[in-house]
Amino acid sequence: MTVEVPDTPELRAFYERLPDYRLAPLWTVLSNLITPVPRSRSQSAHWSYEKVRPLIMEAGDLITARQAERRVLILENPGMPGESRITETLYAGLQLILPGEIAPAHRHTQSALRFIVEGSGAYTAVDGEKTMMEEGDFVITPSWTWHDHGNESDAPMVWLDGLDIPLVGMLDASFFEKYPDEVFPEVRPVGDALARYGSGLLPIGYESHVPTSPVFNYPFVRTREALERMKVANEWDACHGLKSKYVNPVTGDYAMPTMATHMQLLPKGFETCGYRSTDSTVFSVAEGHGRSQVGDTTIDWQKRDTFVVPSWTEVRHFPAEDSYLFSFSDRPVQEKLGLFRELREAK
Ligand code: GTQ
């Protein structure tokens, strides 16, 4: 039974007196505060790399990485323009680093992920360990770790940044510091973390005191090899094809505390079943091309494109060739708070 909220001159006069007391009536806003299903401000949206790449390169002509600190074009959700967010809780951007450039060392409480879109051989250094980045690699800079980026190759590198900026903002927990020098001193050899923590082995006595994976580069060659090997068994999830989460090898939990990251393989001609979940999800196309139906919106995606699926909006994928989709969302947060829900189309 729905009861209409009355609208009388007496009530209106009453409402006008309330702000002086820093009060407001709940009954005029309740149905917008607590909705029967998520009413996402996010819209489905698609960034064609072919279309945005020229603008990214133009930014490269206009400002240096040093001047900009981070030369990034933010991917703004059209439902929330000017809010520097791709979903309600997450930020995304495309960062460019040109040959010879350095993006100076800093640290912040926001966690960052990078998904490499174009280029080869630039590095991210985390607390003094460099990792060389290749297309399709998933790289982490955990909360409050010093990080700088540099491009020692002879070609531009572009990656997708995913950060929990809106979430941390909502929690009023933002801290930021610049390192006094341009780069943080190199204290460990390249590849140390992956060898030490990402080889199915852990050093005896190792204990982690942070919620983020000690592996901070999950190379695409390894991820791809794993999924190609799994493909042979020909066992597919109807809604996801083959989809695996990146895990923290110490805990088996998500690699990052605030953002879930996954890689999925959708074979040519596969048609996924309808799927919706409460975690608005950002996708980056690592390989292949195809189409996704996101609510009423059809998205034709190519390699290197980004697209976003809002909370509780049904998505179906139609890969036109074997396709690899990287994705990230705030799912770990929702799971820890007991909020995560998903719905698979009954077939
Ligand atoms: O590379 O540290 O896209 O601090 C936004 C803020 C990237 C970074 C972004 C950042 C970074």
GROMACS .gro file of C-alpha atoms and ligand atoms in nm:
model
  358
    1MET     CA    1   0.000   0.000   0.000
    2THR     CA    2   0.144   0.337  -0.096
    3VAL     CA    3   0.045   0.637   0.109
    4GLU     CA    4   0.083   0.976  -0.058
    5VAL     CA    5   0.278   1.232   0.141
    6PRO     CA    6   0.031   1.520   0.195
    7ASP     CA    7   0.109   1.867   0.068
    8THR     CA    8  -0.071   2.139   0.265
    9PRO     CA    9   0.002   2.509   0.322
   10GLU     CA   10   0.056   2.430   0.691
   11LEU     CA   11   0.316   2.167   0.610
   12ARG     CA   12   0.496   2.399   0.368
   13ALA     CA   13   0.511   2.673   0.628
   14PHE     CA   14   0.642   2.418   0.876
   15TYR     CA   15   0.916   2.303   0.634
   16GLU     CA   16   1.032   2.662   0.591
   17ARG     CA   17   1.100   2.699   0.962
   18LEU     CA   18   1.313   2.385   0.989
   19PRO     CA   19   1.644   2.487   0.821
   20ASP     CA   20   1.702   2.749   1.093
   21TYR     CA   21   1.724   2.459   1.335
   22ARG     CA   22   1.930   2.247   1.094
   23LEU     CA   23   1.639   2.007   1.062
   24ALA     CA   24   1.460   1.852   0.768
   25PRO     CA   25   1.155   1.624   0.735
   26LEU     CA   26   1.236   1.268   0.644
   27TRP     CA   27   0.900   1.192   0.486
   28THR     CA   28   0.961   1.416   0.182
   29VAL     CA   29   1.288   1.242   0.094
   30LEU     CA   30   1.259   0.890   0.230
   31SER     CA   31   1.169   0.724  -0.099
   32ASN     CA   32   1.476   0.877  -0.262
   33LEU     CA   33   1.706   0.782   0.025
   34ILE     CA   34   1.600   0.421   0.053
   35THR     CA   35   1.508   0.280  -0.284
   36PRO     CA   36   1.363  -0.066  -0.349
   37VAL     CA   37   1.650  -0.143  -0.587
   38PRO     CA   38   1.971   0.050  -0.664
   39ARG     CA   39   1.890   0.366  -0.853
   40SER     CA   40   2.237   0.424  -0.991
   41ARG     CA   41   2.350   0.771  -1.090
   42SER     CA   42   2.601   0.590  -1.312
   43GLN     CA   43   2.514   0.541  -1.674
   44SER     CA   44   2.654   0.278  -1.902
   45ALA     CA   45   2.926   0.442  -2.107
   46HIS     CA   46   3.199   0.354  -2.354
   47TRP     CA   47   3.534   0.517  -2.433
   48SER     CA   48   3.665   0.411  -2.772
   49TYR     CA   49   4.045   0.414  -2.755
   50GLU     CA   50   4.063   0.507  -3.120
   51LYS     CA   51   3.865   0.823  -3.042
   52VAL     CA   52   4.035   0.925  -2.717
   53ARG     CA   53   4.394   0.840  -2.809
   54PRO     CA   54   4.443   1.158  -3.019
   55LEU     CA   55   4.331   1.370  -2.722
   56ILE     CA   56   4.565   1.188  -2.487
   57MET     CA   57   4.853   1.250  -2.729
   58GLU     CA   58   4.748   1.615  -2.758
   59ALA     CA   59   4.773   1.643  -2.380
   60GLY     CA   60   5.125   1.504  -2.425
   61ASP     CA   61   5.213   1.800  -2.648
   62LEU     CA   62   5.062   2.055  -2.411
   63ILE     CA   63   5.189   1.953  -2.068
   64THR     CA   64   5.472   1.738  -1.932
   65ALA     CA   65   5.426   1.455  -1.684
   66ARG     CA   66   5.638   1.654  -1.438
   67GLN     CA   67   5.420   1.966  -1.474
   68ALA     CA   68   5.098   1.770  -1.446
   69GLU     CA   69   5.233   1.541  -1.169
   70ARG     CA   70   5.015   1.279  -1.341
   71ARG     CA   71   4.912   1.344  -1.701
   72VAL     CA   72   4.574   1.179  -1.705
   73LEU     CA   73   4.244   1.227  -1.884
   74ILE     CA   74   3.974   1.128  -1.638
   75LEU     CA   75   3.698   0.900  -1.763
   76GLU     CA   76   3.389   1.072  -1.631
   77ASN     CA   77   3.063   0.891  -1.602
   78PRO     CA   78   2.807   1.091  -1.804
   79GLY     CA   79   2.561   1.054  -1.516
   80MET     CA   80   2.800   1.241  -1.284
   81PRO     CA   81   2.986   1.497  -1.498
   82GLY     CA   82   3.247   1.705  -1.318
   83GLU     CA   83   3.271   1.459  -1.030
   84SER     CA   84   3.589   1.280  -1.144
   85ARG     CA   85   3.436   0.938  -1.114
   86ILE     CA   86   3.343   0.653  -1.343
   87THR     CA   87   3.115   0.491  -1.085
   88GLU     CA   88   2.973   0.617  -0.758
   89THR     CA   89   3.277   0.488  -0.565
   90LEU     CA   90   3.557   0.461  -0.821
   91TYR     CA   91   3.774   0.684  -1.034
   92ALA     CA   92   3.926   0.592  -1.371
   93GLY     CA   93   4.159   0.772  -1.606
   94LEU     CA   94   4.394   0.715  -1.896
   95GLN     CA   95   4.750   0.811  -1.807
   96LEU     CA   96   5.017   0.893  -2.064
   97ILE     CA   97   5.389   0.879  -2.006
   98LEU     CA   98   5.617   0.969  -2.294
   99PRO     CA   99   5.968   0.835  -2.357
  100GLY     CA  100   6.218   0.984  -2.112
  101GLU     CA  101   5.951   1.120  -1.880
  102ILE     CA  102   5.912   1.067  -1.507
  103ALA     CA  103   5.591   1.106  -1.309
  104PRO     CA  104   5.738   1.206  -0.970
  105ALA     CA  105   5.719   1.003  -0.650
  106HIS     CA  106   5.429   1.057  -0.414
  107ARG     CA  107   5.204   0.857  -0.190
  108HIS     CA  108   4.838   0.870  -0.094
  109THR     CA  109   4.590   0.668   0.105
  110GLN     CA  110   4.392   0.599  -0.211
  111SER     CA  111   4.481   0.261  -0.364
  112ALA     CA  112   4.560   0.256  -0.735
  113LEU     CA  113   4.555  -0.007  -1.002
  114ARG     CA  114   4.699   0.022  -1.352
  115PHE     CA  115   4.590  -0.183  -1.647
  116ILE     CA  116   4.835  -0.138  -1.933
  117VAL     CA  117   4.662  -0.037  -2.254
  118GLU     CA  118   4.941   0.060  -2.495
  119GLY     CA  119   5.319   0.044  -2.498
  120SER     CA  120   5.597  -0.162  -2.351
  121GLY     CA  121   5.880  -0.122  -2.105
  122ALA     CA  122   5.785   0.177  -1.893
  123TYR     CA  123   5.804   0.116  -1.520
  124THR     CA  124   5.613   0.178  -1.202
  125ALA     CA  125   5.821   0.173  -0.885
  126VAL     CA  126   5.652   0.088  -0.554
  127ASP     CA  127   5.845   0.160  -0.234
  128GLY     CA  128   6.172   0.132  -0.424
  129GLU     CA  129   6.102  -0.170  -0.645
  130LYS     CA  130   6.051  -0.120  -1.016
  131THR     CA  131   5.832  -0.334  -1.232
  132MET     CA  132   5.847  -0.316  -1.610
  133MET     CA  133   5.501  -0.297  -1.763
  134GLU     CA  134   5.361  -0.464  -2.073
  135GLU     CA  135   5.020  -0.447  -2.237
  136GLY     CA  136   4.760  -0.633  -2.034
  137ASP     CA  137   4.961  -0.628  -1.711
  138PHE     CA  138   4.773  -0.548  -1.391
  139VAL     CA  139   4.987  -0.336  -1.159
  140ILE     CA  140   4.907  -0.224  -0.803
  141THR     CA  141   5.020   0.070  -0.598
  142PRO     CA  142   4.887  -0.007  -0.250
  143SER     CA  143   4.759   0.259  -0.015
  144TRP     CA  144   5.032   0.485   0.128
  145THR     CA  145   5.319   0.338  -0.075
  146TRP     CA  146   5.567   0.566  -0.253
  147HIS     CA  147   5.533   0.537  -0.627
  148ASP     CA  148   5.677   0.696  -0.935
  149HIS     CA  149   5.642   0.606  -1.301
  150GLY     CA  150   5.904   0.639  -1.573
  151ASN     CA  151   5.927   0.560  -1.940
  152GLU     CA  152   6.270   0.437  -2.045
  153SER     CA  153   6.135   0.294  -2.371
  154ASP     CA  154   6.119   0.475  -2.704
  155ALA     CA  155   5.739   0.476  -2.737
  156PRO     CA  156   5.452   0.632  -2.542
  157MET     CA  157   5.284   0.426  -2.278
  158VAL     CA  158   4.918   0.458  -2.183
  159TRP     CA  159   4.743   0.277  -1.903
  160LEU     CA  160   4.404   0.276  -1.737
  161ASP     CA  161   4.423   0.403  -1.380
  162GLY     CA  162   4.162   0.278  -1.135
  163LEU     CA  163   4.155   0.442  -0.794
  164ASP     CA  164   3.917   0.437  -0.497
  165ILE     CA  165   3.922   0.819  -0.483
  166PRO     CA  166   3.544   0.874  -0.442
  167LEU     CA  167   3.519   0.600  -0.180
  168VAL     CA  168   3.810   0.738   0.024
  169GLY     CA  169   3.660   1.085  -0.018
  170MET     CA  170   3.326   0.963   0.116
  171LEU     CA  171   3.511   0.827   0.419
  172ASP     CA  172   3.707   1.153   0.462
  173ALA     CA  173   4.031   0.961   0.481
  174SER     CA  174   4.249   1.124   0.217
  175PHE     CA  175   4.617   1.184   0.291
  176PHE     CA  176   4.881   1.277   0.034
  177GLU     CA  177   5.254   1.349   0.039
  178LYS     CA  178   5.509   1.434  -0.224
  179TYR     CA  179   5.848   1.269  -0.197
  180PRO     CA  180   6.125   1.532  -0.170
  181ASP     CA  181   6.309   1.383  -0.471
  182GLU     CA  182   6.173   1.301  -0.813
  183VAL     CA  183   6.217   0.927  -0.769
  184PHE     CA  184   6.219   0.711  -0.460
  185PRO     CA  185   6.556   0.527  -0.417
  186GLU     CA  186   6.570   0.182  -0.572
  187VAL     CA  187   6.608  -0.063  -0.285
  188ARG     CA  188   6.514  -0.400  -0.438
  189PRO     CA  189   6.582  -0.562  -0.775
  190VAL     CA  190   6.325  -0.570  -1.056
  191GLY     CA  191   6.101  -0.876  -1.031
  192ASP     CA  192   6.172  -0.945  -0.662
  193ALA     CA  193   5.811  -0.934  -0.540
  194LEU     CA  194   5.678  -1.156  -0.817
  195ALA     CA  195   5.950  -1.417  -0.754
  196ARG     CA  196   5.911  -1.397  -0.378
  197TYR     CA  197   5.533  -1.396  -0.344
  198GLY     CA  198   5.387  -1.478  -0.684
  199SER     CA  199   5.539  -1.813  -0.769
  200GLY     CA  200   5.318  -2.041  -0.559
  201LEU     CA  201   5.575  -2.001  -0.282
  202LEU     CA  202   5.606  -1.777   0.023
  203PRO     CA  203   5.926  -1.718   0.218
  204ILE     CA  204   5.924  -1.897   0.555
  205GLY     CA  205   5.821  -1.670   0.837
  206TYR     CA  206   5.667  -1.419   0.600
  207GLU     CA  207   5.382  -1.225   0.754
  208SER     CA  208   5.191  -0.950   0.586
  209HIS     CA  209   5.066  -0.652   0.783
  210VAL     CA  210   4.873  -0.487   0.503
  211PRO     CA  211   4.555  -0.588   0.324
  212THR     CA  212   4.702  -0.552  -0.026
  213SER     CA  213   4.881  -0.826  -0.220
  214PRO     CA  214   5.261  -0.815  -0.197
  215VAL     CA  215   5.264  -0.901  -0.568
  216PHE     CA  216   5.228  -0.571  -0.747
  217ASN     CA  217   5.250  -0.679  -1.108
  218TYR     CA  218   5.036  -0.963  -1.243
  219PRO     CA  219   5.182  -0.999  -1.594
  220PHE     CA  220   4.937  -1.061  -1.875
  221VAL     CA  221   5.155  -1.339  -2.021
  222ARG     CA  222   5.094  -1.543  -1.708
  223THR     CA  223   4.725  -1.457  -1.675
  224ARG     CA  224   4.663  -1.532  -2.040
  225GLU     CA  225   4.851  -1.861  -2.024
  226ALA     CA  226   4.639  -1.968  -1.726
  227LEU     CA  227   4.311  -1.894  -1.901
  228GLU     CA  228   4.426  -2.048  -2.231
  229ARG     CA  229   4.514  -2.363  -2.038
  230MET     CA  230   4.176  -2.364  -1.859
  231LYS     CA  231   4.000  -2.315  -2.191
  232VAL     CA  232   4.106  -2.664  -2.299
  233ALA     CA  233   3.871  -2.823  -2.043
  234ASN     CA  234   3.581  -2.651  -2.221
  235GLU     CA  235   3.390  -2.572  -1.902
  236TRP     CA  236   3.225  -2.233  -1.920
  237ASP     CA  237   3.024  -2.023  -1.680
  238ALA     CA  238   2.705  -1.926  -1.864
  239CYS     CA  239   2.724  -1.563  -1.748
  240HIS     CA  240   3.100  -1.509  -1.743
  241GLY     CA  241   3.274  -1.753  -1.976
  242LEU     CA  242   3.600  -1.810  -1.790
  243LYS     CA  243   3.647  -1.546  -1.524
  244SER     CA  244   3.916  -1.548  -1.257
  245LYS     CA  245   3.990  -1.303  -0.983
  246TYR     CA  246   4.335  -1.169  -0.913
  247VAL     CA  247   4.420  -1.284  -0.561
  248ASN     CA  248   4.648  -1.186  -0.280
  249PRO     CA  249   4.861  -1.504  -0.249
  250VAL     CA  250   4.893  -1.458   0.127
  251THR     CA  251   4.521  -1.454   0.202
  252GLY     CA  252   4.343  -1.583  -0.108
  253ASP     CA  253   4.132  -1.267  -0.090
  254TYR     CA  254   4.110  -1.001  -0.359
  255ALA     CA  255   4.446  -0.850  -0.452
  256MET     CA  256   4.333  -0.511  -0.320
  257PRO     CA  257   4.108  -0.434  -0.021
  258THR     CA  258   3.884  -0.183  -0.195
  259MET     CA  259   3.884  -0.301  -0.556
  260ALA     CA  260   3.815  -0.641  -0.707
  261THR     CA  261   4.002  -0.717  -1.028
  262HIS     CA  262   3.921  -0.995  -1.271
  263MET     CA  263   4.031  -1.124  -1.608
  264GLN     CA  264   3.782  -1.308  -1.821
  265LEU     CA  265   3.802  -1.501  -2.143
  266LEU     CA  266   3.499  -1.504  -2.367
  267PRO     CA  267   3.539  -1.736  -2.663
  268LYS     CA  268   3.430  -1.637  -3.012
  269GLY     CA  269   3.057  -1.677  -3.066
  270PHE     CA  270   2.978  -1.726  -2.693
  271GLU     CA  271   2.666  -1.545  -2.575
  272THR     CA  272   2.663  -1.486  -2.202
  273CYS     CA  273   2.345  -1.507  -1.998
  274GLY     CA  274   2.203  -1.188  -1.845
  275TYR     CA  275   2.385  -1.090  -1.528
  276ARG     CA  276   2.342  -0.806  -1.284
  277SER     CA  277   2.521  -0.722  -0.962
  278THR     CA  278   2.542  -0.437  -0.714
  279ASP     CA  279   2.903  -0.356  -0.802
  280SER     CA  280   2.918  -0.109  -1.091
  281THR     CA  281   3.200  -0.250  -1.302
  282VAL     CA  282   3.464  -0.097  -1.529
  283PHE     CA  283   3.587  -0.312  -1.819
  284SER     CA  284   3.902  -0.273  -2.026
  285VAL     CA  285   3.938  -0.481  -2.342
  286ALA     CA  286   4.274  -0.657  -2.333
  287GLU     CA  287   4.217  -0.856  -2.650
  288GLY     CA  288   3.948  -0.918  -2.907
  289HIS     CA  289   3.635  -0.734  -3.006
  290GLY     CA  290   3.265  -0.778  -2.963
  291ARG     CA  291   2.946  -0.630  -2.831
  292SER     CA  292   2.785  -0.596  -2.492
  293GLN     CA  293   2.424  -0.522  -2.417
  294VAL     CA  294   2.415  -0.309  -2.100
  295GLY     CA  295   2.054  -0.241  -2.005
  296ASP     CA  296   1.915  -0.055  -2.308
  297THR     CA  297   2.260   0.041  -2.437
  298THR     CA  298   2.456  -0.153  -2.695
  299ILE     CA  299   2.832  -0.116  -2.675
  300ASP     CA  300   3.058  -0.225  -2.962
  301TRP     CA  301   3.400  -0.269  -2.810
  302GLN     CA  302   3.747  -0.314  -2.952
  303LYS     CA  303   4.083  -0.393  -2.798
  304ARG     CA  304   4.198  -0.109  -2.565
  305ASP     CA  305   3.845   0.034  -2.514
  306THR     CA  306   3.697   0.102  -2.170
  307PHE     CA  307   3.331   0.064  -2.078
  308VAL     CA  308   3.129   0.073  -1.759
  309VAL     CA  309   2.829  -0.128  -1.642
  310PRO     CA  310   2.627   0.043  -1.366
  311SER     CA  311   2.500  -0.126  -1.052
  312TRP     CA  312   2.204  -0.357  -1.101
  313THR     CA  313   2.201  -0.314  -1.478
  314GLU     CA  314   2.180  -0.633  -1.680
  315VAL     CA  315   2.479  -0.708  -1.898
  316ARG     CA  316   2.528  -0.966  -2.173
  317HIS     CA  317   2.844  -1.008  -2.375
  318PHE     CA  318   2.870  -1.117  -2.738
  319PRO     CA  319   3.237  -1.163  -2.828
  320ALA     CA  320   3.305  -1.165  -3.203
  321GLU     CA  321   3.642  -1.333  -3.148
  322ASP     CA  322   3.819  -1.484  -2.849
  323SER     CA  323   3.825  -1.185  -2.615
  324TYR     CA  324   3.994  -1.100  -2.288
  325LEU     CA  325   3.820  -0.850  -2.062
  326PHE     CA  326   3.987  -0.702  -1.757
  327SER     CA  327   3.746  -0.554  -1.503
  328PHE     CA  328   3.741  -0.382  -1.166
  329SER     CA  329   3.476  -0.284  -0.913
  330ASP     CA  330   3.418  -0.211  -0.543
  331ARG     CA  331   3.295  -0.566  -0.479
  332PRO     CA  332   3.535  -0.641  -0.187
  333VAL     CA  333   3.392  -0.350   0.008
  334GLN     CA  334   3.035  -0.457  -0.060
  335GLU     CA  335   3.111  -0.816   0.039
  336LYS     CA  336   3.272  -0.712   0.366
  337LEU     CA  337   2.972  -0.496   0.448
  338GLY     CA  338   2.726  -0.773   0.357
  339LEU     CA  339   2.580  -0.566   0.074
  340PHE     CA  340   2.685  -0.751  -0.239
  341ARG     CA  341   2.405  -0.903  -0.445
  342GLU     CA  342   2.398  -1.060  -0.787
  343LEU     CA  343   2.131  -1.205  -1.009
  344ARG     CA  344   2.180  -1.447  -1.292
  345GLU     CA  345   1.918  -1.476  -1.558
  346ALA     CA  346   1.726  -1.802  -1.511
  347LYS     CA  347   1.766  -2.009  -1.826
  348GTQ     O1  348   4.960   0.753  -1.080
  348GTQ     O2  349   4.962   0.810  -0.870
  348GTQ     O3  350   4.506   0.872  -1.237
  348GTQ     O4  351   4.792   0.983  -0.788
  348GTQ     C1  352   4.523   0.984  -1.031
  348GTQ     C2  353   4.596   1.011  -0.917
  348GTQ     C3  354   4.700   0.844  -1.109
  348GTQ     C4  355   4.907   0.807  -0.981
  348GTQ     C5  356   4.577   0.900  -1.126
  348GTQ     C6  357   4.721   0.955  -0.900
  348GTQ     C7  358   4.774   0.871  -0.996
   0.00000   0.00000   0.00000
